[in-house]
Short mmCIF file of C-alpha atoms in Angstrom, two decimals:
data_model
loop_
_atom_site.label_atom_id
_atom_site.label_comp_id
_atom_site.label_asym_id
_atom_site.label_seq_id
_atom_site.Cartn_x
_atom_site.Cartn_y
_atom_site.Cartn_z
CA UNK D 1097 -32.44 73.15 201.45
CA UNK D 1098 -31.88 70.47 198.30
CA UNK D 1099 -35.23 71.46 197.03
CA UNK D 1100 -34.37 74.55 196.94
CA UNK D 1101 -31.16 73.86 195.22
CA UNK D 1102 -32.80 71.51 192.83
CA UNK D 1103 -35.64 74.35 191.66
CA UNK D 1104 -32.89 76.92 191.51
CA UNK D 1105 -30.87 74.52 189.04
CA UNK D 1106 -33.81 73.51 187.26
CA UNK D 1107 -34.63 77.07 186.82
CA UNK D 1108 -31.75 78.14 185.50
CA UNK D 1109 -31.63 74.88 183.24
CA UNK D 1110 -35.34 76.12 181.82
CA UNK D 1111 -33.60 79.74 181.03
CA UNK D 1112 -30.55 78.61 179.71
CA UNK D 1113 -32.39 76.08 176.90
CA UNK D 1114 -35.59 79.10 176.45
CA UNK D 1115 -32.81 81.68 175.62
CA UNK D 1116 -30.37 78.94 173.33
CA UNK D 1117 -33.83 78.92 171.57
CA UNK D 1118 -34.46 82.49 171.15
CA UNK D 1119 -31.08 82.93 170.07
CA UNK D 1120 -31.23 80.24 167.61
CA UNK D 1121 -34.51 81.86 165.79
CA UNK D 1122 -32.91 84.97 166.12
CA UNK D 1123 -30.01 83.95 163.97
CA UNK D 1124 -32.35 81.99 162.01
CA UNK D 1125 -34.16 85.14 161.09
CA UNK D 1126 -31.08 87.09 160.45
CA UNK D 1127 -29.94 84.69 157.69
CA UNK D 1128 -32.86 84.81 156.02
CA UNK D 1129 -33.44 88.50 156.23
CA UNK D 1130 -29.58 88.26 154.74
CA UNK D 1131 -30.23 85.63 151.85
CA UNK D 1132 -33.21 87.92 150.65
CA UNK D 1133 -30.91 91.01 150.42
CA UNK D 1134 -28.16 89.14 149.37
CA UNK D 1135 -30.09 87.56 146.15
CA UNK D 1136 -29.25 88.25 142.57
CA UNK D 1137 -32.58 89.46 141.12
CA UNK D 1138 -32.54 87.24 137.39
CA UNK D 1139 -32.74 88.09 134.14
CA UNK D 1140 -34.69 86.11 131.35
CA UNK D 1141 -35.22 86.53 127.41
CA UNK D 1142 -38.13 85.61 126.75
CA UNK D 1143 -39.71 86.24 122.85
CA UNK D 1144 -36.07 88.61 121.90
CA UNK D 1145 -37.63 90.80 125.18
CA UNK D 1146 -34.92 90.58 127.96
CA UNK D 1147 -36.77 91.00 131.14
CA UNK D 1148 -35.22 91.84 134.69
CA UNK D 1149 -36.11 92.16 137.70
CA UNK D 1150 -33.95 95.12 139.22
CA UNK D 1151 -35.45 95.53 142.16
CA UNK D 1152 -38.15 94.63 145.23
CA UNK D 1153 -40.05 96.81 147.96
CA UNK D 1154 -42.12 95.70 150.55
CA UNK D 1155 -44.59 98.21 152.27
CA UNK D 1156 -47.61 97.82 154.31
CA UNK D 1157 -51.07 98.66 153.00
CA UNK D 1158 -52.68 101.87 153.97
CA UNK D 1159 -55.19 99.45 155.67
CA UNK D 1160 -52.58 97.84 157.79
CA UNK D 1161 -54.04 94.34 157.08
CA UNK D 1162 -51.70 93.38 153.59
CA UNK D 1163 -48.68 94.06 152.14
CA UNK D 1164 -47.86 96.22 148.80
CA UNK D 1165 -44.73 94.33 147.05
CA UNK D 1166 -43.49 97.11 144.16
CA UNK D 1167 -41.52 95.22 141.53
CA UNK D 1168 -39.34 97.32 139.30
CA UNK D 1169 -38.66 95.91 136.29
CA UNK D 1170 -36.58 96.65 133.35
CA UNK D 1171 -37.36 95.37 129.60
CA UNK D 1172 -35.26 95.59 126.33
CA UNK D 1173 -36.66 94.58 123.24
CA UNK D 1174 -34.41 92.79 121.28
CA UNK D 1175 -36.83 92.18 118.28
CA UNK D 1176 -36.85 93.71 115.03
CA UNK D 1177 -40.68 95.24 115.84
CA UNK D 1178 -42.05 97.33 118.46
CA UNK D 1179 -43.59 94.44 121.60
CA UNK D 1180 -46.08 95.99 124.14
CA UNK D 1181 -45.75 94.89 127.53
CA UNK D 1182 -47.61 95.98 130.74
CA UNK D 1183 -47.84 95.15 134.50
CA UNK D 1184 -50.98 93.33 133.73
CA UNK D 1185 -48.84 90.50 131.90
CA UNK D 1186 -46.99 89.57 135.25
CA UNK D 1187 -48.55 87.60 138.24
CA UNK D 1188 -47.58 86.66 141.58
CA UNK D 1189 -47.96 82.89 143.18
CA UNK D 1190 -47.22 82.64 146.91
CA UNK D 1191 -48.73 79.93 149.06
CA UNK D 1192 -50.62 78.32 146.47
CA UNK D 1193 -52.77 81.50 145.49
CA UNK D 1194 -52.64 83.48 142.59
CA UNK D 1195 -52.30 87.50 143.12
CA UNK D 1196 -52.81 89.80 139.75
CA UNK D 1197 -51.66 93.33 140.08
CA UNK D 1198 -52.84 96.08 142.34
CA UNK D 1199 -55.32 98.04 140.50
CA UNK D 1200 -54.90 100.94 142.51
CA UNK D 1201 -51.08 101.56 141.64
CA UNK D 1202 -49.30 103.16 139.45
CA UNK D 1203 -48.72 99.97 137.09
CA UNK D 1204 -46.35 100.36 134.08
CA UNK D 1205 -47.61 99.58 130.41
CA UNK D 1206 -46.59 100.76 126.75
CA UNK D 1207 -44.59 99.52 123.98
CA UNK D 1208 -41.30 99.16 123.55
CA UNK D 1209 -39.33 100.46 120.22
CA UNK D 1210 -37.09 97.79 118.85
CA UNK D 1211 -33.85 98.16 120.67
CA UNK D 1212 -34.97 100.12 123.14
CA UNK D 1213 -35.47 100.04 127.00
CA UNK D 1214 -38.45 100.44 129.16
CA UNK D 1215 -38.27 100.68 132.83
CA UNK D 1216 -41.14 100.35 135.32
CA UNK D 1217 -43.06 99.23 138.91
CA UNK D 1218 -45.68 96.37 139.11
CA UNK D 1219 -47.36 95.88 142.33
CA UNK D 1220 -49.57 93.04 144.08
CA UNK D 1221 -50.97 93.45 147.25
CA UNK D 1222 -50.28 90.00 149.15
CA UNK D 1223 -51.15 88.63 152.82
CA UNK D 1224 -48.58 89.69 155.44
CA UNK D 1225 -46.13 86.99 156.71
CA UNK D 1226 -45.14 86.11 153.14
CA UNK D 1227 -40.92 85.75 152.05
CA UNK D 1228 -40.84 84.07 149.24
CA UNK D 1229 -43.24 84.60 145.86
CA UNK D 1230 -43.31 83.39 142.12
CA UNK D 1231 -43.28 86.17 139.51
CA UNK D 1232 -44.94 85.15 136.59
CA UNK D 1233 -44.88 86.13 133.13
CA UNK D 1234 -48.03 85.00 131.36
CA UNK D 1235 -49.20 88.05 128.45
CA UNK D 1236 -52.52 88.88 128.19
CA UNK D 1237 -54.04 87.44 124.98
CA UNK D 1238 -56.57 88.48 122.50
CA UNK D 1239 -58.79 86.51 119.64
CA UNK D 1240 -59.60 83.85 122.09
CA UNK D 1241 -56.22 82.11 122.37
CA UNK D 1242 -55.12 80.63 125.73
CA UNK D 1243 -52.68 82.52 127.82
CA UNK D 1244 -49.56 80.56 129.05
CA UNK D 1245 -46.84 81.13 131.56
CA UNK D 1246 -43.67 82.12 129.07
CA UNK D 1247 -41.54 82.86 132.22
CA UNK D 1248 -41.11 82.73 136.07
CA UNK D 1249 -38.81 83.99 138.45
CA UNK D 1250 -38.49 82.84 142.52
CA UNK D 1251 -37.59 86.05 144.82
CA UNK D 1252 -37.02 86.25 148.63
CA UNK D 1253 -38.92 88.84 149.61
CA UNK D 1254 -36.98 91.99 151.37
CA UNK D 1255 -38.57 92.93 155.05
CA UNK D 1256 -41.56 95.78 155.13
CA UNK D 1257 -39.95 99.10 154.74
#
């Protein structure tokens, strides 16, 4: 009869620590699912060119094996000339790897009028299981000069739509 007793209370000692556990990922989970939603996407001059980020998606690849992160960005020129800017001048960094755009999406890419706005998407396929990524902005050179990183921004990713 104590055996008995003594599994029964271990047993419900196991539970009660396994589900304190689950419960403590859980909320661990939700806080992070609310810090990414919560997050004021930045804004950053870079060149008289006031760059934003106004907005992230996160769907899964037709393949089912990557995800497609859509970043909507907004650009003013603030110069006195007309700037070109594309998709192509913005990469992503997560985990240590480098991720250029998705050549299969609708990128954006023109110039910009001084004073004016332009407003577009730029999306990366990345691995699955990522939150957090590094949006660079490193313009594509010509005339054999090196290209640098002139800006970066760090974004919680929202969950997969």
């Amino acid at each position: 009869m104590k055996k008995i007793a003594l599994i029964s209370i271990a047993f419900l000692v196991v539970i009660g620590l396994f589900g304190c556990s689950l419960d403590s990922d859980n909320k661990h989970e939700k806080n992070d699912e609310k810090a990414r939603a919560e997050q004021k996407l930045p804004s950053k001059t870079i060149n008289n060119v006031n760059i934003k980020v106004s907005d992230l998606k996160l769907t899964e690849n037709p393949s089912g094996k990557k995800n497609i992160l859509q970043a909507e960005l907004a650009m003013v020129n603030n110069s006195n000339s007309t700037v070109g800017i594309g998709a192509g001048d913005f990469q992503i960094i997560a985990k240590g790897k480098t991720y250029m755009i998705y050549p299969e999406a609708n990128n954006f890419g023109s110039e910009i009028s001084k004073g004016k706005e332009l407003k577009g998407s730029a999306y990366y396929e990345i691995p699955k299981g990522i939150k957090k990524v590094e949006l660079q902005y490193k313009p594509v050179v010509v005339e054999g000069q090196k290209s640098k990183v002139l800006g970066t921004w760090n974004l919680n990713l929202p969950a997969v739509d």
